[in-house]
Structure formats: structure tokens, C-alpha cells
XYZ file of C-alpha atoms in Angstrom:
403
model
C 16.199 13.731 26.482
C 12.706 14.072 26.223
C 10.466 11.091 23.984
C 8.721 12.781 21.257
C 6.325 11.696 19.442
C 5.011 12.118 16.143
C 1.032 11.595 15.982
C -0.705 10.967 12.869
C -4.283 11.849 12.929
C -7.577 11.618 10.683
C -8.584 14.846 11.816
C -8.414 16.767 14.946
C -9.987 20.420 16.948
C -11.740 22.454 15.759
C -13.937 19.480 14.337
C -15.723 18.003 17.579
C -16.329 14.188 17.870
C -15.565 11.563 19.876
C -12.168 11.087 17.930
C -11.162 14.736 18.511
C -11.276 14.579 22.121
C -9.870 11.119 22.504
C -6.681 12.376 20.777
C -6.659 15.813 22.733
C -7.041 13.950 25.809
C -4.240 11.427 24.946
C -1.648 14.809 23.903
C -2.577 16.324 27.699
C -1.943 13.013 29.206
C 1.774 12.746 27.333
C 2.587 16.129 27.932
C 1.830 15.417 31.697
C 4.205 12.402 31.045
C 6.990 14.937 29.984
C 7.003 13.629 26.427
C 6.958 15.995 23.527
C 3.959 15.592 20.694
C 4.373 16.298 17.113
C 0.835 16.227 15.439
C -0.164 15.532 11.454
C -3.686 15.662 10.535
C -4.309 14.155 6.884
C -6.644 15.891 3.869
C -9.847 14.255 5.851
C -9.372 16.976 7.918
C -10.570 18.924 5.184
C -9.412 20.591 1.547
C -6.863 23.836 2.332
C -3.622 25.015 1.775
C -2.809 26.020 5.167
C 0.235 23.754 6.891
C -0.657 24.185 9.961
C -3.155 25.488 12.357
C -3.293 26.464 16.022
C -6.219 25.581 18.094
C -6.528 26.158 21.955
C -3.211 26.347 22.218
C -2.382 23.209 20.458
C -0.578 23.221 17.139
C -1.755 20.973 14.364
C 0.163 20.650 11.095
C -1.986 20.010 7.746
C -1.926 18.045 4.898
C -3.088 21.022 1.988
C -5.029 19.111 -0.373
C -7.764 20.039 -2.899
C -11.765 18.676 -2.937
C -12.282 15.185 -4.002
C -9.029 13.438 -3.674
C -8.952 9.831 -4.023
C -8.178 7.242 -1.311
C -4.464 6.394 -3.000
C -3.951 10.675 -3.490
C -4.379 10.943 0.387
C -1.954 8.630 1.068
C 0.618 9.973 -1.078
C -0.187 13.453 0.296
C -0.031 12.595 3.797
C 3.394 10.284 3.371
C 5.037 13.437 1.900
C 4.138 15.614 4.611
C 5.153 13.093 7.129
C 8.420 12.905 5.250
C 8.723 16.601 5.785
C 7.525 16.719 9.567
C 10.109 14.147 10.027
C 13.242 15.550 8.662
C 11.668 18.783 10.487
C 11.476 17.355 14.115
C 13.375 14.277 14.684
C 10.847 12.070 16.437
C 11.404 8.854 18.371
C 8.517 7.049 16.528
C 5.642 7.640 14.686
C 1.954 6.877 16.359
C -0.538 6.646 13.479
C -4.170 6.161 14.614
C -7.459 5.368 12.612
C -8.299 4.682 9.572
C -5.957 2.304 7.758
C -5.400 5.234 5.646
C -2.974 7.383 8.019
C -0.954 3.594 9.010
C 0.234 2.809 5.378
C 2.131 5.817 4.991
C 3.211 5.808 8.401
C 4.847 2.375 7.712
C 6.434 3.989 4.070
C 7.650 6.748 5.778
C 8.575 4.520 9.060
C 10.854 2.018 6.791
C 12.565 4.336 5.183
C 13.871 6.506 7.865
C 13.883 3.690 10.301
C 11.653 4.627 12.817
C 9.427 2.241 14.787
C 5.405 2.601 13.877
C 3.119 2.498 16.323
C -0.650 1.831 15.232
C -3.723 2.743 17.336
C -6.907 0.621 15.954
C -9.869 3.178 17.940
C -12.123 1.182 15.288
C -12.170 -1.478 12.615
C -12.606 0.497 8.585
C -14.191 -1.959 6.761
C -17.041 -2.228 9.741
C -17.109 1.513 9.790
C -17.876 1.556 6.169
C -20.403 -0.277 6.270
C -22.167 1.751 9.392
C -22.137 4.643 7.012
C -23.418 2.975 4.329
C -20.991 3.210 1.805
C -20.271 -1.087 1.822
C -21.479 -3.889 2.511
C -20.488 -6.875 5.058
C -19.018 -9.220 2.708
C -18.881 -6.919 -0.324
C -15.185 -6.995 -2.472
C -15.082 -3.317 -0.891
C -15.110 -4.538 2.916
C -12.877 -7.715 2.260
C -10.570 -5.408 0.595
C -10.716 -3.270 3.519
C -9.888 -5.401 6.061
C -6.830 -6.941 3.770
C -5.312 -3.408 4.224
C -6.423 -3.067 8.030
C -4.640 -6.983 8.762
C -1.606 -5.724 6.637
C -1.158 -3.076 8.196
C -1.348 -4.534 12.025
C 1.012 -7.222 10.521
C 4.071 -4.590 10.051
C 3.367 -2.332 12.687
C 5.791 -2.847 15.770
C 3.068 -2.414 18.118
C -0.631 -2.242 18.296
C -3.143 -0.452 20.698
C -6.361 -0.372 20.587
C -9.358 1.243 22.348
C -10.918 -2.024 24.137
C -11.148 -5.970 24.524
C -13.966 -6.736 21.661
C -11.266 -4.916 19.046
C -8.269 -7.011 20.964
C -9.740 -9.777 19.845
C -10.403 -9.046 16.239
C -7.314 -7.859 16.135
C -5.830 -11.345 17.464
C -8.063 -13.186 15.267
C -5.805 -11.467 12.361
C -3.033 -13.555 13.622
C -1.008 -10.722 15.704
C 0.963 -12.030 18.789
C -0.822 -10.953 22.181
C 2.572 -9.642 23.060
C 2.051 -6.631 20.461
C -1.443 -5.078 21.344
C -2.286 -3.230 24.218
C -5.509 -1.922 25.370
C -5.628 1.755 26.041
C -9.431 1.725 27.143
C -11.421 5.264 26.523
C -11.420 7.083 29.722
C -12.539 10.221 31.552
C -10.896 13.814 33.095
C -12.834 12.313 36.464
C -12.123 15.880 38.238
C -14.072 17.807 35.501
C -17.595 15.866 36.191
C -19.099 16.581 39.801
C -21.250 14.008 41.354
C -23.304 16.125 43.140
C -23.926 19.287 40.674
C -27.445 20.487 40.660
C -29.450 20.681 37.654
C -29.381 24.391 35.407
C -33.040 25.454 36.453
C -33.100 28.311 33.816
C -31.821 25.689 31.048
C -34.558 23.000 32.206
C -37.343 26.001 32.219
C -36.833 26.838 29.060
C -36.735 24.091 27.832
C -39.977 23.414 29.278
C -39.079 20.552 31.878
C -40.258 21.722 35.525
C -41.637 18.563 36.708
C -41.013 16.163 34.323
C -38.980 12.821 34.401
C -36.337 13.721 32.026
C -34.887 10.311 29.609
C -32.314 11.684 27.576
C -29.249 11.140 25.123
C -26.830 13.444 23.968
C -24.903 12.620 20.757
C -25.125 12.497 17.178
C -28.166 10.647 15.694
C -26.992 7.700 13.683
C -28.773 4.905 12.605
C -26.851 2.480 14.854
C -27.571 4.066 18.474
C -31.213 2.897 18.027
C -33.225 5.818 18.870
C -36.124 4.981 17.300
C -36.511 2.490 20.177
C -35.908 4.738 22.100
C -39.187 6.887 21.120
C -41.136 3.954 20.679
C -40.061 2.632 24.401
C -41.521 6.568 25.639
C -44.678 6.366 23.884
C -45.473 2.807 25.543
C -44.390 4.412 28.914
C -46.080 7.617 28.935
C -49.932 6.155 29.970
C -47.754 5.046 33.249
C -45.462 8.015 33.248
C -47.325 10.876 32.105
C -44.506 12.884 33.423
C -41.877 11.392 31.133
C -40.059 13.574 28.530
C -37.156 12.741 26.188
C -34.627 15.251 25.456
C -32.198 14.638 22.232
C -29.535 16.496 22.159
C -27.403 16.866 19.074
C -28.149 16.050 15.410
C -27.185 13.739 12.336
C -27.987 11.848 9.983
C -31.392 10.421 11.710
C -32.924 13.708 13.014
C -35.215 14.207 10.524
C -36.809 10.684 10.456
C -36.901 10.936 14.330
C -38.862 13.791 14.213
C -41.297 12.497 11.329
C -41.516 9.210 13.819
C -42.664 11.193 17.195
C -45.259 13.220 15.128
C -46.457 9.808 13.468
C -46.478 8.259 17.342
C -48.561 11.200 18.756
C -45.853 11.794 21.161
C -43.750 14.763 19.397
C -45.189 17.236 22.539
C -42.977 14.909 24.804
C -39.978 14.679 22.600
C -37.738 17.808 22.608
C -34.574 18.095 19.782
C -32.104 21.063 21.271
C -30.127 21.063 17.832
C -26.231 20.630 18.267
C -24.955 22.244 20.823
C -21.707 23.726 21.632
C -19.395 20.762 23.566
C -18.477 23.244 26.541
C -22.889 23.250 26.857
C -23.498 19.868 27.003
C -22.668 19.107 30.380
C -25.276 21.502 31.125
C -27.561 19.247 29.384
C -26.366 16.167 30.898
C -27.263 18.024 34.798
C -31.305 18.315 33.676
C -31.509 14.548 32.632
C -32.764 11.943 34.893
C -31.684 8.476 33.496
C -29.695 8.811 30.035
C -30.325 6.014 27.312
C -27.809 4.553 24.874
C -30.242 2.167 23.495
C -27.455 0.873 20.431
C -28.744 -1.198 18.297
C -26.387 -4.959 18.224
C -24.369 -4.461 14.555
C -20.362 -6.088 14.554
C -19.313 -2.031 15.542
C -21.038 -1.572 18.543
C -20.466 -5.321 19.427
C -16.720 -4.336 18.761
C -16.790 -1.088 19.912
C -16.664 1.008 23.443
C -18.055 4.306 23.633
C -17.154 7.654 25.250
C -20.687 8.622 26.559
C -21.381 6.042 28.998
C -18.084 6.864 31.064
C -18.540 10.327 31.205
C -22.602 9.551 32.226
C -21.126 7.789 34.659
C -18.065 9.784 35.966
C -20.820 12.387 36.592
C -23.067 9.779 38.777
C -25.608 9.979 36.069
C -28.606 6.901 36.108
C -28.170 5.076 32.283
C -30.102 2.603 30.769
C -27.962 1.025 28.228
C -28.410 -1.786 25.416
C -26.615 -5.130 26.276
C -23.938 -4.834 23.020
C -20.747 -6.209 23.637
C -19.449 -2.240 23.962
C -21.758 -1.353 26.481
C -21.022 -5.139 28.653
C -17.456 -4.019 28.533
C -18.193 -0.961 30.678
C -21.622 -1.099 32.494
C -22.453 -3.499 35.633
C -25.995 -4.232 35.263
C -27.359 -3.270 38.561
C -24.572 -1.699 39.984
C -23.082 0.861 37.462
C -26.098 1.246 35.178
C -29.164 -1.096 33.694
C -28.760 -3.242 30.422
C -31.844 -4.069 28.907
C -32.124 -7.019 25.645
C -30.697 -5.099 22.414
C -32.793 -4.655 19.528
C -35.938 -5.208 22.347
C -38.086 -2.099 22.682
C -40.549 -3.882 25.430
C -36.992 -4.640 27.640
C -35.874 -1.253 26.850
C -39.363 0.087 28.164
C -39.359 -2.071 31.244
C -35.445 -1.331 32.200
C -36.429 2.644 31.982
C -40.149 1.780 33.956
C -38.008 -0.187 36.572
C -35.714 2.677 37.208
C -38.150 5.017 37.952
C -40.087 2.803 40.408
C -36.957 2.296 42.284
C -35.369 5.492 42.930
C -34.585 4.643 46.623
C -31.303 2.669 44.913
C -30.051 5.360 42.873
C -27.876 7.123 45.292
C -25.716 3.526 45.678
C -26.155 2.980 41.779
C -24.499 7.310 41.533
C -21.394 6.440 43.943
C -20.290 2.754 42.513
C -20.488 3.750 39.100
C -18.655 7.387 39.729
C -15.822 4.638 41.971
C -15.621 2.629 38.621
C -14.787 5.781 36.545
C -11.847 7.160 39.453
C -10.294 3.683 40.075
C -10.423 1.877 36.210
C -11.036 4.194 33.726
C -8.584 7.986 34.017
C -6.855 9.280 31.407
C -3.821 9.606 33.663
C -4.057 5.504 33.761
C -5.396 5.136 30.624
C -2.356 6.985 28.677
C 0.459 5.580 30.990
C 0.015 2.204 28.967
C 1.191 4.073 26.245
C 5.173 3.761 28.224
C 5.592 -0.204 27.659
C 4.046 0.456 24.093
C 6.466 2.851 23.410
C 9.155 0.897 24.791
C 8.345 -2.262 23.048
C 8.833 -0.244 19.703
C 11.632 1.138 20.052
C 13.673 -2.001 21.306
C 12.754 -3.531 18.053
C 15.354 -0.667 16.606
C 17.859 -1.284 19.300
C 16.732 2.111 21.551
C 16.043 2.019 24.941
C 15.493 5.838 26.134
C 14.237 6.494 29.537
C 10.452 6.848 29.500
């Protein structure tokens, strides 16, 4: 008999971000596995009636729910679905991921039918909240926060979460080591090529023949630290007349970016594509010399691993990187990628100026950082942690299936 799974979700396809495809990559992997995947978005994927949706050929269930619930209203909306989705398909367990939001009814709904929880921590709420603005570190709101977040790692049977700075936090909460498991963020190594030449039409028009490309794809929030990055251009451009930066994406910080390169004198070297569609971007990626993921050193990014740098990497991509704890936990200064001082325009500047003066090492820098990507960080490996997880949960209720 086949494990299945049910997966509880903040939100999921069609909305694209770094979430999204973590999860979608994660259902591929289990499938692979043989396992069967039940999947329950909550109302942040966004007000409807509809109770369920397909999407590239994977089916998502919904939570309907109106405009401006409140926190306590999606809970209770998303526990009775779950109840429903439960009697419905008869899962093995229940795998609740990020926010704090989706574990709590998990757990209601896990007691009460008796079915072990699994939670997936991919980042920590109450440092989230503040990110976005909406908190404070140290506020009532954020210790309130993290309450819920250590409650609900407490009663969940197992934990995983998405890298070592986040294992720790999560120990510091007083959870045995024996009950969290890293599932690092990984790669689909066989859909980046090492070698692929750049889109010439692409880089023409957007007006690059012959320049030294510095680039970042993503969405512009404050906490990636792209200011420095335009500052660290305009100090390099007397030396590297050549240089352009291309931005690719949007948020939250576009407009300010834009008001900053105009203010610098630099805005003809600075080009902003817009968002662009996720299938386009690796197009993007192929006219970009050295990538930069300048983040700025804040308890998330310390905490926190990203996507990008893995899949700049898997596709033998140069990167310049800050030294946050997230970015130490993947790059090997030297050998997969630079780090430069966070927060440090001037080391940012001279990591990017170094880089270009040594371009006779970037061939070995291309092939050890796309051998880091095949040998540590698949999906294939990344999601067959997810066995002893399972495993571990269910012998709490006295099941031992074959997985």
C-alpha cells in the first residue's frame, strides 16, 4: 500500500515564489518515491469559493474564504477543510509547512483523528513579520509569534526544516535533535546546462553587446540589499566602463531603486526588465556575467538559505554573494562563489572588481560549484530525507508501513 500524504500549504501554483516551487519540487520528488500526495492550500492562497483547482496537472484543493479574514477565521477555515480532506482520502499523516498558521490546525485535526503531524519550518513567522514590516523584534506581536511557532514544534511528531541556521533555532526552543531533520533547498541539476550560450537576441535588445553584465534576478525587497548593489556599480564604473547591472523582477523596492540610479548618475547603466515569466528567466540568467546576492545581515537571512544561489550555481554561473549566515551555508568563498563583508559596499565593490580581473579562474570556479550542486544539493537527495521523517511519525502511532 502506497504512503500518502496529506500536504498542507500557505499557498501554491499558479502564484510563483520561492515557496511555490519548493513545494512543487518536493510533490515530483514523492511521486518519484511512489508515495501518493494529497494537497490543501489555506485562504492565503487567496479569497474564492472554488474547492479546488488544477494547475499543470497538479490538483490543489482550496480553502473558499471571503476578503479580510482574521488570523483565528483562517485557522478555523482551514481545520474544517482538513477535516473534510481527511475523512475524504484517508492519509497516513498530515505534513503542514509554513507559517504557524497551517501547523495549529494540522495538530487539531491531527489529535482528533489520530494521525501523526509532521511540521516543515521553511522559515521562522515572527522574523518574517518583521522583514515585512508589519512587527517589530521584541514587540508583544513577535514574542507572541514565536510562543505559537515553539508550541507548535513542541507537539508536532517531527520537525524538518529547510537548513542548519533554522536547526538551531529550532533546538534552542528546546526540541530533541532526534525530531528535526534538515531537508536543505535543492536543485532539478539536469534542467540547468553548464555550458549554454548566452540568448544574443535577448542581450541585444536589451542593449548589452559588449558589456560586463552584474545581475540579480528576484523580487526587490528591502533585505537583499540592492541598493549596495547600485552604489558598489557606480564606484566601479570609472574602472569598468563596460559594467552594466541588469535587475530582473520587481517588488516592493523598485521604485526607490530606480529614484537611487537616477540620483547616482548611473540609471543609463542600470536596466529593470519588469517581472518576468519563471519559464524566461533562465534566459536571463545565460546573458549575466557574475550574479550578486548582496543580502543585507538581518536574523532571516542569517537564519535563512536561499533558492537563487543553487540554481546560479547548478548552472556554473560566477556569484558574488554577501557573507550572511544563509549564503556561508551554501557558497565556498573561492571555490563555489565570492563572499564579500555584509552590509560593506567598498568589499562588495572590490569582490565584483576582483572577479573581473581574474577571469582566467572562472572555468575551475563554473565546474566545482556545478559538482557541489550534483553531489550535495538534488531534489532526488534532498526529498529522500523525507522516508526516516515519515517513519519516525508514524511509529509514534504504532505504524510501520513500508516506505
Amino acid at each position: 500500500m502506497s504512503l500518502r500524504i496529506l500536504h498542507v500549504l500557505d499557498h501554491s501554483l499558479p502564484l510563483h515564489s520561492g515557496y511555490s516551487f519548493r513545494t512543487l519540487a518536493i510533490l515530483r520528488e514523492q511521486h518519484a518515491l511512489g508515495w501518493q500526495t494529497v494537497h490543501l492550500t489555506t485562504p492565503k492562497q487567496g479569497a474564492g469559493d472554488a474547492l479546488y483547482e488544477e494547475v499543470d496537472g497538479w490538483l490543489f484543493n482550496r480553502t473558499p474564504s471571503a476578503a479580510g479574514c482574521g488570523l483565528l477565521q483562517q485557522m478555523r477555515l482551514t481545520a474544517a477543510r482538513l477535516q473534510q480532506l481527511v475523512s475524504t482520502t484517508e492519509p497516513d499523516l498530515i505534513h503542514a509547512h509554513s507559517p504557524v498558521l497551517n501547523a495549529l490546525p494540522s495538530l487539531w485535526v491531527g489529535r482528533r483523528r489520530r494521525l501523526p503531524v509532521v511540521y516543515e519550518m521553511r522559515a521562522s513567522w515572527e522574523d518574517a513579520a518583521v522583514d515585512h514590516g508589519t512587527t517589530r523584534a521584541g514587540s508583544l506581536r513577535y514574542r507572541a509569534s514565536r510562543a505559537l511557532e515553539s508550541y507548535a514544534l513542541r507537539r508536532a511528531d517531527q520537525v524538518t526544516t529547510i537548513c542548519e541556521g533554522l536547526r538551531g533555532d529550532i533546538a534552542m526552543r528546546g526540541i530533541p535533535a532526534q525530531r528535526i531533520t534538515v531537508i536543505p533547498n535543492a536543485v532539478d541539476v539536469e534542467r540547468f546546462r553548464l555550458d549554454a550560450d548566452p540568448d544574443v537576441e535577448l542581450r541585444q535588445s536589451l542593449g548589452l553587446d559588449g558589456a560586463t553584465v552584474i545581475g540579480f534576478a528576484g523580487s526587490f525587497y528591502g533585505y537583499e540589499g540592492l541598493d549596495l548593489l547600485l552604489e558598489a556599480a557606480r564606484l566601479l564604473l570609472p574602472r569598468h566602463p563596460q559594467l552594466r547591472v541588469l535587475l530582473v523582477g520587481g517588488g516592493p523596492q523598485e521604485s526607490s531603486l530606480r529614484a537611487q540610479a537616477t540620483a547616482a548618475g548611473i540609471a543609463p547603466y542600470v536596466i529593470f526588465t519588469g517581472r518576468v515569466p519563471h519559464a524566461e528567466v533562465q534566459r536571463y540568467y545565460g546573458v549575466i556575467d557574475v550574479l550578486a546576492y548582496p543580502r543585507l545581515p538581518i536574523r532571516l537571512t542569517e537564519l535563512v538559505t536561499p533558492l537563487k544561489p543553487l540554481e546560479a550555481m547548478a548552472q556554473g554561473r560566477m556569484l558574488v554573494a554577501s557573507d550572511v549566515g544563509g549564503h556561508r551555508e551554501l557558497i565556498r568563498d573561492g571555490e563555489t562563489g565570492s563572499l564579500f563583508r555584509a552590509g560593506d559596499v567598498a568589499s562588495l565593490a572590490a569582490a565584483i572588481d576582483e572577479l573581473l580581473n581574474k577571469r582566467q579562474r572562472w572555468p575551475a570556479i563554473r565546474q566545482q560549484a556545478r559538482r557541489f550542486v550534483e553531489v550535495e544539493r538534488t531534489w532526488a537527495s534532498s526529498v529522500a530525507r523525507y522516508r526516516e521523517v515519515y517513519r519516525r511519525a508514524l511509529a509514534r502511532y504504532g505504524r510501520s508501513p513500508s516506505i
